[in-house]
mmCIF file with all atom_site columns, C-alpha atoms in Angstrom:
data_model
loop_
_atom_site.group_PDB
_atom_site.id
_atom_site.type_symbol
_atom_site.label_atom_id
_atom_site.label_alt_id
_atom_site.label_comp_id
_atom_site.label_asym_id
_atom_site.label_entity_id
_atom_site.label_seq_id
_atom_site.pdbx_PDB_ins_code
_atom_site.Cartn_x
_atom_site.Cartn_y
_atom_site.Cartn_z
_atom_site.occupancy
_atom_site.B_iso_or_equiv
_atom_site.pdbx_formal_charge
_atom_site.auth_seq_id
_atom_site.auth_comp_id
_atom_site.auth_asym_id
_atom_site.auth_atom_id
_atom_site.pdbx_PDB_model_num
ATOM 1   C CA . MET A 1 1   ? 167.035 175.709 -30.144 1.00 66.00 ? 1   MET A CA 1
ATOM 2   C CA . LYS A 1 2   ? 164.749 175.005 -33.304 1.00 69.00 ? 2   LYS A CA 1
ATOM 3   C CA . THR A 1 3   ? 162.241 173.871 -30.853 1.00 75.00 ? 3   THR A CA 1
ATOM 4   C CA . ILE A 1 4   ? 161.588 177.490 -28.611 1.00 75.00 ? 4   ILE A CA 1
ATOM 5   C CA . VAL A 1 5   ? 162.230 179.675 -32.395 1.00 67.00 ? 5   VAL A CA 1
ATOM 6   C CA . SER A 1 6   ? 159.241 177.144 -33.873 1.00 69.00 ? 6   SER A CA 1
ATOM 7   C CA . TRP A 1 7   ? 157.354 177.390 -30.889 1.00 71.00 ? 7   TRP A CA 1
ATOM 8   C CA . LEU A 1 8   ? 158.155 181.982 -30.533 1.00 68.00 ? 8   LEU A CA 1
ATOM 9   C CA . THR A 1 9   ? 157.032 181.846 -34.455 1.00 72.00 ? 9   THR A CA 1
ATOM 10  C CA . ILE A 1 10  ? 153.738 180.208 -33.605 1.00 74.00 ? 10  ILE A CA 1
ATOM 11  C CA . THR A 1 11  ? 152.605 182.270 -30.702 1.00 75.00 ? 11  THR A CA 1
ATOM 12  C CA . LEU A 1 12  ? 153.268 185.310 -32.728 1.00 67.00 ? 12  LEU A CA 1
ATOM 13  C CA . VAL A 1 13  ? 150.915 184.551 -35.699 1.00 66.00 ? 13  VAL A CA 1
ATOM 14  C CA . GLY A 1 14  ? 148.722 183.505 -33.222 1.00 69.00 ? 14  GLY A CA 1
ATOM 15  C CA . LEU A 1 15  ? 148.659 187.137 -31.250 1.00 66.00 ? 15  LEU A CA 1
ATOM 16  C CA . VAL A 1 16  ? 148.100 189.025 -34.413 1.00 64.00 ? 16  VAL A CA 1
ATOM 17  C CA . LEU A 1 17  ? 145.746 186.149 -35.962 1.00 61.00 ? 17  LEU A CA 1
ATOM 18  C CA . GLY A 1 18  ? 143.883 187.062 -32.693 1.00 63.00 ? 18  GLY A CA 1
ATOM 19  C CA . ALA A 1 19  ? 144.318 190.943 -33.468 1.00 61.00 ? 19  ALA A CA 1
ATOM 20  C CA . CYS A 1 20  ? 142.373 190.726 -36.285 1.00 57.00 ? 20  CYS A CA 1
ATOM 21  C CA . SER A 1 21  ? 138.287 189.661 -36.405 1.00 52.00 ? 21  SER A CA 1
ATOM 22  C CA . ALA A 1 22  ? 135.287 189.259 -38.952 1.00 53.00 ? 22  ALA A CA 1
ATOM 23  C CA . VAL A 1 23  ? 133.421 192.832 -40.325 1.00 50.00 ? 23  VAL A CA 1
ATOM 24  C CA . ASP A 1 24  ? 129.813 192.392 -39.898 1.00 49.00 ? 24  ASP A CA 1
ATOM 25  C CA . SER A 1 25  ? 127.082 194.411 -39.069 1.00 46.00 ? 25  SER A CA 1
ATOM 26  C CA . VAL A 1 26  ? 127.504 194.383 -35.637 1.00 49.00 ? 26  VAL A CA 1
ATOM 27  C CA . SER A 1 27  ? 131.263 195.642 -35.421 1.00 49.00 ? 27  SER A CA 1
ATOM 28  C CA . GLY A 1 28  ? 130.691 198.394 -38.231 1.00 50.00 ? 28  GLY A CA 1
ATOM 29  C CA . GLY A 1 29  ? 130.758 197.083 -41.195 1.00 53.00 ? 29  GLY A CA 1
ATOM 30  C CA . ALA A 1 30  ? 128.452 197.056 -44.368 1.00 56.00 ? 30  ALA A CA 1
ATOM 31  C CA . GLY A 1 31  ? 124.961 195.585 -43.599 1.00 59.00 ? 31  GLY A CA 1
ATOM 32  C CA . GLU A 1 32  ? 121.396 196.933 -42.211 1.00 62.00 ? 32  GLU A CA 1
ATOM 33  C CA . THR A 1 33  ? 121.918 199.734 -39.074 1.00 64.00 ? 33  THR A CA 1
ATOM 34  C CA . GLU A 1 34  ? 119.127 199.624 -36.484 1.00 69.00 ? 34  GLU A CA 1
ATOM 35  C CA . ILE A 1 35  ? 117.627 203.730 -36.550 1.00 78.00 ? 35  ILE A CA 1
ATOM 36  C CA . ARG A 1 36  ? 114.928 205.140 -34.133 1.00 88.00 ? 36  ARG A CA 1
ATOM 37  C CA . SER A 1 37  ? 114.079 208.504 -33.839 1.00 90.00 ? 37  SER A CA 1
ATOM 38  C CA . GLY A 1 38  ? 112.791 210.863 -30.484 1.00 92.00 ? 38  GLY A CA 1
ATOM 39  C CA . LYS A 1 39  ? 113.298 213.621 -28.550 1.00 94.00 ? 39  LYS A CA 1
ATOM 40  C CA . ILE A 1 40  ? 115.926 214.296 -25.411 1.00 93.00 ? 40  ILE A CA 1
ATOM 41  C CA . GLU A 1 41  ? 114.967 214.675 -22.791 1.00 94.00 ? 41  GLU A CA 1
ATOM 42  C CA . GLN A 1 42  ? 118.248 214.924 -20.869 1.00 92.00 ? 42  GLN A CA 1
ATOM 43  C CA . ILE A 1 43  ? 122.113 215.366 -21.721 1.00 93.00 ? 43  ILE A CA 1
ATOM 44  C CA . THR A 1 44  ? 124.920 215.112 -19.127 1.00 90.00 ? 44  THR A CA 1
ATOM 45  C CA . GLN A 1 45  ? 128.747 215.522 -19.135 1.00 91.00 ? 45  GLN A CA 1
ATOM 46  C CA . THR A 1 46  ? 129.795 212.414 -18.221 1.00 87.00 ? 46  THR A CA 1
ATOM 47  C CA . GLN A 1 47  ? 133.928 210.499 -18.962 1.00 85.00 ? 47  GLN A CA 1
ATOM 48  C CA . MET A 1 48  ? 134.343 207.553 -21.122 1.00 79.00 ? 48  MET A CA 1
ATOM 49  C CA . GLN A 1 49  ? 136.874 205.584 -21.127 1.00 71.00 ? 49  GLN A CA 1
ATOM 50  C CA . THR A 1 50  ? 138.190 205.149 -24.495 1.00 68.00 ? 50  THR A CA 1
ATOM 51  C CA . ASN A 1 51  ? 138.478 201.351 -26.012 1.00 62.00 ? 51  ASN A CA 1
ATOM 52  C CA . HIS A 1 52  ? 142.036 201.092 -27.563 1.00 60.00 ? 52  HIS A CA 1
ATOM 53  C CA . ASP A 1 53  ? 143.324 197.410 -26.746 1.00 64.00 ? 53  ASP A CA 1
ATOM 54  C CA . SER A 1 54  ? 143.995 196.843 -30.621 1.00 69.00 ? 54  SER A CA 1
ATOM 55  C CA . GLY A 1 55  ? 147.155 194.398 -29.313 1.00 78.00 ? 55  GLY A CA 1
ATOM 56  C CA . VAL A 1 56  ? 149.983 196.630 -31.521 1.00 83.00 ? 56  VAL A CA 1
ATOM 57  C CA . GLY A 1 57  ? 152.277 197.743 -28.786 1.00 83.00 ? 57  GLY A CA 1
ATOM 58  C CA . ALA A 1 58  ? 152.368 194.306 -27.194 1.00 86.00 ? 58  ALA A CA 1
ATOM 59  C CA . ILE A 1 59  ? 153.501 192.515 -30.573 1.00 88.00 ? 59  ILE A CA 1
ATOM 60  C CA . LEU A 1 60  ? 155.683 195.637 -31.344 1.00 88.00 ? 60  LEU A CA 1
ATOM 61  C CA . GLY A 1 61  ? 157.128 194.998 -27.518 1.00 89.00 ? 61  GLY A CA 1
ATOM 62  C CA . GLY A 1 62  ? 157.583 191.203 -27.354 1.00 89.00 ? 62  GLY A CA 1
ATOM 63  C CA . ILE A 1 63  ? 159.443 191.472 -31.510 1.00 90.00 ? 63  ILE A CA 1
ATOM 64  C CA . GLY A 1 64  ? 161.735 193.586 -29.805 1.00 90.00 ? 64  GLY A CA 1
ATOM 65  C CA . GLY A 1 65  ? 162.068 191.960 -26.659 1.00 89.00 ? 65  GLY A CA 1
ATOM 66  C CA . LEU A 1 66  ? 162.656 188.562 -28.896 1.00 88.00 ? 66  LEU A CA 1
ATOM 67  C CA . ALA A 1 67  ? 165.010 190.884 -31.109 1.00 89.00 ? 67  ALA A CA 1
ATOM 68  C CA . LEU A 1 68  ? 166.975 192.421 -27.499 1.00 89.00 ? 68  LEU A CA 1
ATOM 69  C CA . GLY A 1 69  ? 167.273 188.818 -26.456 1.00 87.00 ? 69  GLY A CA 1
ATOM 70  C CA . SER A 1 70  ? 168.860 187.003 -29.333 1.00 88.00 ? 70  SER A CA 1
ATOM 71  C CA . LEU A 1 71  ? 171.536 188.995 -28.875 1.00 89.00 ? 71  LEU A CA 1
ATOM 72  C CA . ILE A 1 72  ? 172.811 187.692 -25.737 1.00 86.00 ? 72  ILE A CA 1
ATOM 73  C CA . GLY A 1 73  ? 174.655 185.244 -24.880 1.00 81.00 ? 73  GLY A CA 1
ATOM 74  C CA . GLN A 1 74  ? 174.454 181.859 -26.809 1.00 84.00 ? 74  GLN A CA 1
ATOM 75  C CA . GLY A 1 75  ? 173.272 178.276 -27.198 1.00 85.00 ? 75  GLY A CA 1
ATOM 76  C CA . THR A 1 76  ? 170.436 177.657 -24.098 1.00 87.00 ? 76  THR A CA 1
ATOM 77  C CA . GLY A 1 77  ? 171.201 180.772 -22.008 1.00 87.00 ? 77  GLY A CA 1
ATOM 78  C CA . ARG A 1 78  ? 170.208 182.883 -25.608 1.00 88.00 ? 78  ARG A CA 1
ATOM 79  C CA . ASP A 1 79  ? 167.510 180.564 -25.896 1.00 88.00 ? 79  ASP A CA 1
ATOM 80  C CA . VAL A 1 80  ? 166.629 181.800 -21.878 1.00 90.00 ? 80  VAL A CA 1
ATOM 81  C CA . ALA A 1 81  ? 167.058 185.354 -22.826 1.00 90.00 ? 81  ALA A CA 1
ATOM 82  C CA . MET A 1 82  ? 165.178 185.520 -25.999 1.00 89.00 ? 82  MET A CA 1
ATOM 83  C CA . VAL A 1 83  ? 162.105 184.407 -24.584 1.00 91.00 ? 83  VAL A CA 1
ATOM 84  C CA . ALA A 1 84  ? 162.034 186.398 -21.383 1.00 91.00 ? 84  ALA A CA 1
ATOM 85  C CA . GLY A 1 85  ? 163.087 189.460 -23.639 1.00 90.00 ? 85  GLY A CA 1
ATOM 86  C CA . ALA A 1 86  ? 160.101 189.211 -25.430 1.00 91.00 ? 86  ALA A CA 1
ATOM 87  C CA . LEU A 1 87  ? 157.996 188.341 -22.729 1.00 91.00 ? 87  LEU A CA 1
ATOM 88  C CA . ALA A 1 88  ? 159.006 191.487 -20.895 1.00 92.00 ? 88  ALA A CA 1
ATOM 89  C CA . GLY A 1 89  ? 159.372 192.912 -24.157 1.00 90.00 ? 89  GLY A CA 1
ATOM 90  C CA . ALA A 1 90  ? 155.305 192.414 -24.574 1.00 90.00 ? 90  ALA A CA 1
ATOM 91  C CA . ALA A 1 91  ? 155.192 193.435 -20.833 1.00 90.00 ? 91  ALA A CA 1
ATOM 92  C CA . GLY A 1 92  ? 155.640 196.617 -21.196 1.00 89.00 ? 92  GLY A CA 1
ATOM 93  C CA . GLY A 1 93  ? 154.838 197.596 -25.088 1.00 88.00 ? 93  GLY A CA 1
ATOM 94  C CA . ASN A 1 94  ? 151.096 196.550 -23.126 1.00 85.00 ? 94  ASN A CA 1
ATOM 95  C CA . TYR A 1 95  ? 151.699 199.312 -20.589 1.00 86.00 ? 95  TYR A CA 1
ATOM 96  C CA . ALA A 1 96  ? 153.012 202.017 -22.964 1.00 84.00 ? 96  ALA A CA 1
ATOM 97  C CA . GLU A 1 97  ? 150.027 201.461 -24.922 1.00 81.00 ? 97  GLU A CA 1
ATOM 98  C CA . LYS A 1 98  ? 147.447 201.915 -22.532 1.00 79.00 ? 98  LYS A CA 1
ATOM 99  C CA . LYS A 1 99  ? 149.424 204.800 -21.129 1.00 78.00 ? 99  LYS A CA 1
ATOM 100 C CA . LYS A 1 100 ? 149.311 206.638 -23.795 1.00 76.00 ? 100 LYS A CA 1
ATOM 101 C CA . TYR A 1 101 ? 146.356 205.652 -25.815 1.00 73.00 ? 101 TYR A CA 1
ATOM 102 C CA . ASP A 1 102 ? 143.578 204.256 -22.962 1.00 69.00 ? 102 ASP A CA 1
ATOM 103 C CA . GLN A 1 103 ? 142.538 207.658 -20.890 1.00 72.00 ? 103 GLN A CA 1
ATOM 104 C CA . PRO A 1 104 ? 139.539 209.057 -20.157 1.00 78.00 ? 104 PRO A CA 1
ATOM 105 C CA . MET A 1 105 ? 137.635 211.721 -22.376 1.00 79.00 ? 105 MET A CA 1
ATOM 106 C CA . ASP A 1 106 ? 135.284 213.884 -22.813 1.00 86.00 ? 106 ASP A CA 1
ATOM 107 C CA . ALA A 1 107 ? 131.392 212.911 -23.135 1.00 89.00 ? 107 ALA A CA 1
ATOM 108 C CA . GLN A 1 108 ? 127.833 213.404 -22.568 1.00 93.00 ? 108 GLN A CA 1
ATOM 109 C CA . GLN A 1 109 ? 125.039 211.097 -21.067 1.00 92.00 ? 109 GLN A CA 1
ATOM 110 C CA . ILE A 1 110 ? 121.862 211.299 -23.438 1.00 93.00 ? 110 ILE A CA 1
ATOM 111 C CA . ILE A 1 111 ? 118.426 210.094 -22.900 1.00 92.00 ? 111 ILE A CA 1
ATOM 112 C CA . VAL A 1 112 ? 115.950 209.659 -25.475 1.00 94.00 ? 112 VAL A CA 1
ATOM 113 C CA . ARG A 1 113 ? 112.407 209.101 -25.993 1.00 93.00 ? 113 ARG A CA 1
ATOM 114 C CA . THR A 1 114 ? 111.852 207.397 -28.814 1.00 91.00 ? 114 THR A CA 1
ATOM 115 C CA . HIS A 1 115 ? 108.522 208.032 -30.809 1.00 89.00 ? 115 HIS A CA 1
ATOM 116 C CA . SER A 1 116 ? 107.054 204.488 -29.160 1.00 89.00 ? 116 SER A CA 1
ATOM 117 C CA . GLY A 1 117 ? 108.534 205.735 -25.692 1.00 89.00 ? 117 GLY A CA 1
ATOM 118 C CA . VAL A 1 118 ? 110.440 203.595 -24.875 1.00 89.00 ? 118 VAL A CA 1
ATOM 119 C CA . LEU A 1 119 ? 113.618 205.599 -22.931 1.00 91.00 ? 119 LEU A CA 1
ATOM 120 C CA . VAL A 1 120 ? 117.369 205.297 -24.699 1.00 91.00 ? 120 VAL A CA 1
ATOM 121 C CA . GLN A 1 121 ? 120.559 206.059 -22.132 1.00 91.00 ? 121 GLN A CA 1
ATOM 122 C CA . VAL A 1 122 ? 123.689 206.688 -25.410 1.00 92.00 ? 122 VAL A CA 1
ATOM 123 C CA . THR A 1 123 ? 127.054 207.072 -23.856 1.00 90.00 ? 123 THR A CA 1
ATOM 124 C CA . GLN A 1 124 ? 129.255 208.907 -26.054 1.00 88.00 ? 124 GLN A CA 1
ATOM 125 C CA . PRO A 1 125 ? 131.650 211.691 -27.365 1.00 89.00 ? 125 PRO A CA 1
ATOM 126 C CA . ILE A 1 126 ? 130.576 214.843 -27.489 1.00 89.00 ? 126 ILE A CA 1
ATOM 127 C CA . ASN A 1 127 ? 128.553 216.501 -29.416 1.00 90.00 ? 127 ASN A CA 1
ATOM 128 C CA . PRO A 1 128 ? 127.426 219.778 -29.022 1.00 91.00 ? 128 PRO A CA 1
ATOM 129 C CA . ALA A 1 129 ? 124.897 220.805 -31.492 1.00 91.00 ? 129 ALA A CA 1
ATOM 130 C CA . LEU A 1 130 ? 122.891 218.161 -29.460 1.00 93.00 ? 130 LEU A CA 1
ATOM 131 C CA . LYS A 1 131 ? 119.994 219.877 -27.250 1.00 92.00 ? 131 LYS A CA 1
ATOM 132 C CA . LYS A 1 132 ? 117.118 218.932 -24.628 1.00 93.00 ? 132 LYS A CA 1
ATOM 133 C CA . GLY A 1 133 ? 114.069 218.567 -26.558 1.00 92.00 ? 133 GLY A CA 1
ATOM 134 C CA . MET A 1 134 ? 116.167 218.540 -30.170 1.00 94.00 ? 134 MET A CA 1
ATOM 135 C CA . ASN A 1 135 ? 114.831 215.918 -32.814 1.00 94.00 ? 135 ASN A CA 1
ATOM 136 C CA . VAL A 1 136 ? 116.935 213.271 -32.500 1.00 94.00 ? 136 VAL A CA 1
ATOM 137 C CA . TYR A 1 137 ? 118.135 209.894 -34.479 1.00 92.00 ? 137 TYR A CA 1
ATOM 138 C CA . VAL A 1 138 ? 119.114 207.206 -31.927 1.00 91.00 ? 138 VAL A CA 1
ATOM 139 C CA . GLU A 1 139 ? 121.776 205.083 -34.657 1.00 89.00 ? 139 GLU A CA 1
ATOM 140 C CA . GLY A 1 140 ? 122.862 201.050 -34.246 1.00 85.00 ? 140 GLY A CA 1
ATOM 141 C CA . SER A 1 141 ? 122.965 199.588 -30.620 1.00 82.00 ? 141 SER A CA 1
ATOM 142 C CA . GLY A 1 142 ? 124.689 198.087 -27.363 1.00 81.00 ? 142 GLY A CA 1
ATOM 143 C CA . ASN A 1 143 ? 128.590 199.471 -26.996 1.00 79.00 ? 143 ASN A CA 1
ATOM 144 C CA . GLU A 1 144 ? 128.412 201.016 -31.413 1.00 83.00 ? 144 GLU A CA 1
ATOM 145 C CA . ALA A 1 145 ? 124.694 203.196 -30.395 1.00 87.00 ? 145 ALA A CA 1
ATOM 146 C CA . ARG A 1 146 ? 125.275 207.324 -31.083 1.00 89.00 ? 146 ARG A CA 1
ATOM 147 C CA . VAL A 1 147 ? 122.759 210.629 -31.537 1.00 92.00 ? 147 VAL A CA 1
ATOM 148 C CA . VAL A 1 148 ? 122.548 212.255 -33.976 1.00 91.00 ? 148 VAL A CA 1
ATOM 149 C CA . PRO A 1 149 ? 120.815 215.519 -35.273 1.00 92.00 ? 149 PRO A CA 1
ATOM 150 C CA . GLN A 1 150 ? 118.166 214.812 -37.199 1.00 88.00 ? 150 GLN A CA 1
ATOM 151 C CA . SER A 1 151 ? 117.905 216.736 -40.672 1.00 76.00 ? 151 SER A CA 1
#
């Protein structure tokens, strides 16, 4: 019994710590950010997948399943029920989180020609202030890049 509880505790701590990430300039923390300027050549309406894979649903579902499993039986049967409850709860919690929060959202695909002549394509949530031919900044890079109007 103590061995199973120990393993479940270690697994839960590993999941919680694995959900944490270091904050740096790439992940949105303090640091330098690349900013390019240019002119919008094209704006196309599209959809983008949200990124809400925080793991909170799986963790809370696993804890709830573990708690419910602990109410069943005694001895080895109880241990099995706790493990099964934790696994089923984690799977259910993850599914519920994705169902509620991981829905596609309206977005714009924006193509900007920078002053150096390079074309940059960014897909981001809709910003109604952006229009074709407008002078803009492209802030950041990769999935974190955003097009914003020049003031």
